[in-house]
Amino acid sequence: MKKKLLISALAIFSWNICAELYREVTVPEGSAGKSAHLIFFIPRNIKGFQLFDITGKVMPLTVINRAGGRIEIFFNPESGTKFKLEYRDNPVKNKLAQQHSGVLQYYRRGSNVTIADVDDFREQWEKNTRNEKCGIVHRVYTGMNRAGRPFNSLNIYRGFLNIEQAGEYTFYTASTDASFILIDGREVVSWPGRHSVHRGLRGEFSGQIMLTAGIHKFEYFHANQQWQYFAIAALKFPGEKQMEIIRSEMFVPMVKTELGALMGSTASETADMSWEHCATLVIDGMQMQQFKSIPHGNLYYFRPDRYRIGAYDILVEPDFAPAAVSDEQAKAMLSEIWTKRYDTPLSSDAYRFLAVAIPFFKMEMIAEDFYKEIIASEIVIPSDALFAFFYRTKFEKMLEAEKYKEAVEELNLLRNNNINVDTVNLELGRMNFYYLAERELARKLFKEINPKKLSGVFLRNYYILEADLALFFDGFDRALSLYSKMDSASKTMSRRHLLEADGALISLRNALISKRYADAMDYLDNSLDIRPELRLNPEINWLKAQLLAGMNRPRYAACCAELSLLMNPDIATAAKAALWLGDFYRKNNDNTRAMKCYEYILTFAPQTKEAVNAEHFLKELRSQKEK
């Protein structure tokens, strides 16, 4: 309670003296002709700020970016000078400084107009002045638009290139929709119109220019009319054969200034805070952002929002160019979040992110604790996120090890806790149908599923299970009608693509012969995703049974072999599948089913070599039965 009262008192104190708060700013030597870069932090009650030199003259400044209480500006000082950054009760309109260095992105919301050339771009830029923003980028190499929405946006990237060697340089652009590169105001590369980025990635849009050693102005104009956003600028050095992204160190850097503590009217230090955006981890479209704060240590945020810490605001936005995070760093971040969860309670967004990130980085120690804690407590986590976590960390391993009874127990536990019931019922139905041969129970569970609550791969599996149940209980024709209703790429595929799909099946058989079972299964899964109707091909199901047997998953293999026999296969396939299935049941002491398989061979494939073995095993089983 004392801590909360202290924070509240601090906020009130800051409000009372905000007009008399200031900082000292020192510009290092050697900054002539360059812009000074400054980052500072202000309490949320501050309305404005101004920069003064030692004579009291107001310095022009440009706000590059603002994220809550974090302000990023540049200004153009003399080398080695000192300034005073003063806070105001009321908003202040500062005169803008002119850019001397750095790479800035300027953004304006555009309109749905196709850009034909540079003049067309400039005309649209002048017409559309809404929502103008500005921010720093290290280089023109991005797949997201940090400054605003990508759809119908106009963007200008401006900076200065430091050319060390004179010669002919080739510049390249790759972008979604129109882009142009200008060097010293001269158009060098043009790619107008509406288009995808792919041809640009092959270096098809380029231009040459002779450059002297020294500083040259760089501009990149980009008009984007789609939700996808790519803006890439590359070059080829004189005498080189390969293009490369224009490196950040080639652009003239901004000079970093030294910032003093937050001071009050009596030149005494007052309560202050700062933070640095350290890293962004992106998985499955979700982001976790790490900030390093003084005095609060590492802070983690999982969704765009404004967060308050004491008298300060942090505005977290989707990060357009996340800092590179190694696997080791990511694991350390996740471990820290989990370790400190009692001191800093995790939000629903945090649990959703962890449910994806922990299995992604194979953090088995945390995974076990995470699952037990979620199941045993009333922690709020979206049921779909929890089920996805269970699926990735436990369920898939159980299936691979054919621990089907354990998997059923875990699924029932989730269902009893009312966790994603429809998805759980689907998986229970699949378990009982494909792995445990409990077809009646599978049908009962299937009838309890609401398909409107399924999505993605689960909805597709629902329709596949529906067709396979129909095959078993209603016959081939009913299953065929259900598979025909499913989306199939083959309905719109050209003859060439159909041949390529058939080629994947040939690759599958080759992989099976060479016992590369995992590769073969990848080929098969790809073919079945493209053409689900192949699931009604008895030869494909027998092929899948052989793959699964080779991967030490005999129970699932037995289901595929049984399905193959229900599809009226040719005599050769029927004999092989039935003999393998009979041997499987015999080894598992299910002699009744084994005898039915051998009798099937003698009835429908009596002239095959498999019939000889079937007759031998059938006699053996009958004699055992008589004893």
PDB file of C-alpha atoms in Angstrom, residues 382-535:
ATOM      1  CA  PRO A 382      -8.071 -18.662 -24.227  1.00  0.00           C
ATOM      2  CA  SER A 383      -9.123 -22.285 -24.620  1.00  0.00           C
ATOM      3  CA  ASP A 384      -7.925 -22.428 -28.223  1.00  0.00           C
ATOM      4  CA  ALA A 385      -4.455 -21.279 -27.126  1.00  0.00           C
ATOM      5  CA  LEU A 386      -4.323 -23.908 -24.378  1.00  0.00           C
ATOM      6  CA  PHE A 387      -5.426 -26.663 -26.731  1.00  0.00           C
ATOM      7  CA  ALA A 388      -2.823 -25.583 -29.303  1.00  0.00           C
ATOM      8  CA  PHE A 389      -0.188 -25.794 -26.557  1.00  0.00           C
ATOM      9  CA  PHE A 390      -1.335 -29.288 -25.542  1.00  0.00           C
ATOM     10  CA  TYR A 391      -1.368 -30.344 -29.199  1.00  0.00           C
ATOM     11  CA  ARG A 392       2.209 -29.189 -29.838  1.00  0.00           C
ATOM     12  CA  THR A 393       3.859 -30.297 -26.600  1.00  0.00           C
ATOM     13  CA  LYS A 394       2.074 -33.488 -25.577  1.00  0.00           C
ATOM     14  CA  PHE A 395      -0.468 -34.758 -28.078  1.00  0.00           C
ATOM     15  CA  GLU A 396       1.791 -35.068 -31.129  1.00  0.00           C
ATOM     16  CA  LYS A 397       4.421 -36.928 -29.082  1.00  0.00           C
ATOM     17  CA  MET A 398       1.774 -39.313 -27.756  1.00  0.00           C
ATOM     18  CA  LEU A 399       0.583 -40.055 -31.286  1.00  0.00           C
ATOM     19  CA  GLU A 400       4.105 -40.680 -32.545  1.00  0.00           C
ATOM     20  CA  ALA A 401       4.720 -43.078 -29.641  1.00  0.00           C
ATOM     21  CA  GLU A 402       1.238 -44.619 -30.146  1.00  0.00           C
ATOM     22  CA  LYS A 403       0.331 -43.874 -26.520  1.00  0.00           C
ATOM     23  CA  TYR A 404      -3.305 -43.603 -27.506  1.00  0.00           C
ATOM     24  CA  LYS A 405      -4.882 -44.410 -24.153  1.00  0.00           C
ATOM     25  CA  GLU A 406      -2.800 -41.704 -22.434  1.00  0.00           C
ATOM     26  CA  ALA A 407      -3.813 -39.254 -25.144  1.00  0.00           C
ATOM     27  CA  VAL A 408      -7.491 -40.083 -24.630  1.00  0.00           C
ATOM     28  CA  GLU A 409      -7.124 -39.496 -20.870  1.00  0.00           C
ATOM     29  CA  GLU A 410      -5.564 -36.067 -21.461  1.00  0.00           C
ATOM     30  CA  LEU A 411      -8.235 -35.122 -23.993  1.00  0.00           C
ATOM     31  CA  ASN A 412     -10.963 -36.141 -21.556  1.00  0.00           C
ATOM     32  CA  LEU A 413      -9.292 -34.004 -18.885  1.00  0.00           C
ATOM     33  CA  LEU A 414      -9.462 -30.997 -21.192  1.00  0.00           C
ATOM     34  CA  ARG A 415     -13.079 -31.725 -22.035  1.00  0.00           C
ATOM     35  CA  ASN A 416     -14.004 -32.048 -18.352  1.00  0.00           C
ATOM     36  CA  ASN A 417     -12.429 -28.622 -17.779  1.00  0.00           C
ATOM     37  CA  ASN A 418     -14.602 -27.256 -20.604  1.00  0.00           C
ATOM     38  CA  ILE A 419     -11.536 -26.405 -22.699  1.00  0.00           C
ATOM     39  CA  ASN A 420     -12.222 -26.088 -26.419  1.00  0.00           C
ATOM     40  CA  VAL A 421     -14.828 -28.848 -26.227  1.00  0.00           C
ATOM     41  CA  ASP A 422     -15.617 -29.105 -29.950  1.00  0.00           C
ATOM     42  CA  THR A 423     -11.955 -29.393 -30.944  1.00  0.00           C
ATOM     43  CA  VAL A 424     -11.363 -31.922 -28.162  1.00  0.00           C
ATOM     44  CA  ASN A 425     -14.365 -34.000 -29.300  1.00  0.00           C
ATOM     45  CA  LEU A 426     -12.995 -33.921 -32.836  1.00  0.00           C
ATOM     46  CA  GLU A 427      -9.613 -35.244 -31.697  1.00  0.00           C
ATOM     47  CA  LEU A 428     -11.287 -37.864 -29.499  1.00  0.00           C
ATOM     48  CA  GLY A 429     -13.354 -38.946 -32.497  1.00  0.00           C
ATOM     49  CA  ARG A 430     -10.250 -39.177 -34.681  1.00  0.00           C
ATOM     50  CA  MET A 431      -8.414 -41.096 -31.954  1.00  0.00           C
ATOM     51  CA  ASN A 432     -11.164 -43.679 -31.628  1.00  0.00           C
ATOM     52  CA  PHE A 433     -11.699 -44.041 -35.368  1.00  0.00           C
ATOM     53  CA  TYR A 434      -8.137 -44.112 -36.708  1.00  0.00           C
ATOM     54  CA  TYR A 435      -6.113 -45.495 -33.803  1.00  0.00           C
ATOM     55  CA  LEU A 436      -8.342 -47.492 -31.440  1.00  0.00           C
ATOM     56  CA  ALA A 437     -10.819 -49.016 -33.920  1.00  0.00           C
ATOM     57  CA  GLU A 438     -13.739 -47.844 -31.746  1.00  0.00           C
ATOM     58  CA  ARG A 439     -15.854 -46.739 -34.714  1.00  0.00           C
ATOM     59  CA  GLU A 440     -19.223 -46.506 -32.930  1.00  0.00           C
ATOM     60  CA  LEU A 441     -17.777 -44.282 -30.209  1.00  0.00           C
ATOM     61  CA  ALA A 442     -16.100 -42.154 -32.886  1.00  0.00           C
ATOM     62  CA  ARG A 443     -19.460 -41.664 -34.614  1.00  0.00           C
ATOM     63  CA  LYS A 444     -21.125 -40.701 -31.319  1.00  0.00           C
ATOM     64  CA  LEU A 445     -18.423 -38.099 -30.538  1.00  0.00           C
ATOM     65  CA  PHE A 446     -18.620 -36.741 -34.081  1.00  0.00           C
ATOM     66  CA  LYS A 447     -22.336 -35.996 -33.693  1.00  0.00           C
ATOM     67  CA  GLU A 448     -21.572 -33.816 -30.642  1.00  0.00           C
ATOM     68  CA  ILE A 449     -19.266 -31.477 -32.585  1.00  0.00           C
ATOM     69  CA  ASN A 450     -20.381 -28.010 -33.696  1.00  0.00           C
ATOM     70  CA  PRO A 451     -18.330 -27.388 -36.877  1.00  0.00           C
ATOM     71  CA  LYS A 452     -19.014 -23.626 -36.660  1.00  0.00           C
ATOM     72  CA  LYS A 453     -16.643 -23.527 -33.695  1.00  0.00           C
ATOM     73  CA  LEU A 454     -13.794 -25.126 -35.651  1.00  0.00           C
ATOM     74  CA  SER A 455     -11.352 -23.381 -37.945  1.00  0.00           C
ATOM     75  CA  GLY A 456      -8.316 -24.029 -40.100  1.00  0.00           C
ATOM     76  CA  VAL A 457      -6.888 -27.522 -40.089  1.00  0.00           C
ATOM     77  CA  PHE A 458      -9.434 -28.695 -37.490  1.00  0.00           C
ATOM     78  CA  LEU A 459     -12.381 -27.833 -39.726  1.00  0.00           C
ATOM     79  CA  ARG A 460     -10.721 -29.673 -42.604  1.00  0.00           C
ATOM     80  CA  ASN A 461     -10.113 -32.700 -40.364  1.00  0.00           C
ATOM     81  CA  TYR A 462     -13.790 -32.574 -39.387  1.00  0.00           C
ATOM     82  CA  TYR A 463     -14.890 -32.996 -43.014  1.00  0.00           C
ATOM     83  CA  ILE A 464     -12.316 -35.749 -43.615  1.00  0.00           C
ATOM     84  CA  LEU A 465     -13.518 -37.666 -40.555  1.00  0.00           C
ATOM     85  CA  GLU A 466     -17.114 -37.219 -41.721  1.00  0.00           C
ATOM     86  CA  ALA A 467     -16.261 -38.790 -45.079  1.00  0.00           C
ATOM     87  CA  ASP A 468     -14.262 -41.633 -43.534  1.00  0.00           C
ATOM     88  CA  LEU A 469     -17.095 -42.417 -41.109  1.00  0.00           C
ATOM     89  CA  ALA A 470     -19.460 -42.501 -44.089  1.00  0.00           C
ATOM     90  CA  LEU A 471     -17.095 -44.889 -45.872  1.00  0.00           C
ATOM     91  CA  PHE A 472     -17.164 -47.268 -42.926  1.00  0.00           C
ATOM     92  CA  PHE A 473     -20.880 -47.079 -42.099  1.00  0.00           C
ATOM     93  CA  ASP A 474     -22.624 -46.020 -45.350  1.00  0.00           C
ATOM     94  CA  GLY A 475     -20.391 -47.205 -48.154  1.00  0.00           C
ATOM     95  CA  PHE A 476     -18.074 -45.887 -50.837  1.00  0.00           C
ATOM     96  CA  ASP A 477     -20.615 -43.820 -52.786  1.00  0.00           C
ATOM     97  CA  ARG A 478     -21.622 -41.757 -49.745  1.00  0.00           C
ATOM     98  CA  ALA A 479     -17.971 -41.100 -48.879  1.00  0.00           C
ATOM     99  CA  LEU A 480     -17.278 -40.094 -52.482  1.00  0.00           C
ATOM    100  CA  SER A 481     -20.093 -37.533 -52.437  1.00  0.00           C
ATOM    101  CA  LEU A 482     -18.691 -35.963 -49.245  1.00  0.00           C
ATOM    102  CA  TYR A 483     -15.142 -35.806 -50.567  1.00  0.00           C
ATOM    103  CA  SER A 484     -16.433 -34.244 -53.789  1.00  0.00           C
ATOM    104  CA  LYS A 485     -17.857 -31.333 -51.786  1.00  0.00           C
ATOM    105  CA  MET A 486     -14.489 -30.545 -50.197  1.00  0.00           C
ATOM    106  CA  ASP A 487     -12.232 -27.835 -51.601  1.00  0.00           C
ATOM    107  CA  SER A 488      -9.786 -29.385 -54.014  1.00  0.00           C
ATOM    108  CA  ALA A 489      -7.111 -27.561 -55.917  1.00  0.00           C
ATOM    109  CA  SER A 490      -7.408 -30.183 -58.652  1.00  0.00           C
ATOM    110  CA  LYS A 491     -10.726 -28.639 -59.725  1.00  0.00           C
ATOM    111  CA  THR A 492      -8.913 -25.544 -60.969  1.00  0.00           C
ATOM    112  CA  MET A 493      -5.456 -27.008 -61.678  1.00  0.00           C
ATOM    113  CA  SER A 494      -4.001 -26.935 -65.161  1.00  0.00           C
ATOM    114  CA  ARG A 495      -2.806 -30.154 -66.801  1.00  0.00           C
ATOM    115  CA  ARG A 496       0.793 -29.187 -66.013  1.00  0.00           C
ATOM    116  CA  HIS A 497       0.034 -28.747 -62.306  1.00  0.00           C
ATOM    117  CA  LEU A 498      -1.863 -32.038 -62.233  1.00  0.00           C
ATOM    118  CA  LEU A 499       1.191 -33.754 -63.680  1.00  0.00           C
ATOM    119  CA  GLU A 500       3.358 -32.095 -61.039  1.00  0.00           C
ATOM    120  CA  ALA A 501       0.999 -33.370 -58.344  1.00  0.00           C
ATOM    121  CA  ASP A 502       1.238 -36.869 -59.813  1.00  0.00           C
ATOM    122  CA  GLY A 503       5.006 -36.427 -59.846  1.00  0.00           C
ATOM    123  CA  ALA A 504       4.898 -35.902 -56.075  1.00  0.00           C
ATOM    124  CA  LEU A 505       3.322 -39.361 -55.761  1.00  0.00           C
ATOM    125  CA  ILE A 506       6.162 -40.837 -57.804  1.00  0.00           C
ATOM    126  CA  SER A 507       8.636 -39.126 -55.461  1.00  0.00           C
ATOM    127  CA  LEU A 508       6.663 -40.617 -52.571  1.00  0.00           C
ATOM    128  CA  ARG A 509       7.070 -44.158 -53.906  1.00  0.00           C
ATOM    129  CA  ASN A 510      10.796 -43.605 -54.508  1.00  0.00           C
ATOM    130  CA  ALA A 511      11.202 -42.359 -50.936  1.00  0.00           C
ATOM    131  CA  LEU A 512       9.322 -45.414 -49.673  1.00  0.00           C
ATOM    132  CA  ILE A 513      11.627 -47.763 -51.605  1.00  0.00           C
ATOM    133  CA  SER A 514      14.699 -46.040 -50.118  1.00  0.00           C
ATOM    134  CA  LYS A 515      13.072 -46.108 -46.665  1.00  0.00           C
ATOM    135  CA  ARG A 516      13.059 -42.315 -46.331  1.00  0.00           C
ATOM    136  CA  TYR A 517       9.705 -42.548 -44.559  1.00  0.00           C
ATOM    137  CA  ALA A 518       9.566 -38.987 -43.169  1.00  0.00           C
ATOM    138  CA  ASP A 519      10.249 -37.517 -46.633  1.00  0.00           C
ATOM    139  CA  ALA A 520       7.661 -39.821 -48.173  1.00  0.00           C
ATOM    140  CA  MET A 521       5.045 -38.756 -45.616  1.00  0.00           C
ATOM    141  CA  ASP A 522       5.727 -35.101 -46.458  1.00  0.00           C
ATOM    142  CA  TYR A 523       5.097 -35.842 -50.149  1.00  0.00           C
ATOM    143  CA  LEU A 524       1.902 -37.688 -49.281  1.00  0.00           C
ATOM    144  CA  ASP A 525       0.536 -34.995 -46.950  1.00  0.00           C
ATOM    145  CA  ASN A 526       1.213 -32.361 -49.594  1.00  0.00           C
ATOM    146  CA  SER A 527      -0.635 -34.382 -52.249  1.00  0.00           C
ATOM    147  CA  LEU A 528      -3.626 -35.009 -49.963  1.00  0.00           C
ATOM    148  CA  ASP A 529      -3.836 -31.311 -49.025  1.00  0.00           C
ATOM    149  CA  ILE A 530      -3.996 -30.364 -52.696  1.00  0.00           C
ATOM    150  CA  ARG A 531      -6.324 -33.186 -53.719  1.00  0.00           C
ATOM    151  CA  PRO A 532      -8.388 -34.532 -50.793  1.00  0.00           C
ATOM    152  CA  GLU A 533     -10.254 -36.873 -53.144  1.00  0.00           C
ATOM    153  CA  LEU A 534      -7.083 -38.996 -53.255  1.00  0.00           C
ATOM    154  CA  ARG A 535      -8.077 -40.244 -49.801  1.00  0.00           C
TER     155      ARG A 535
END
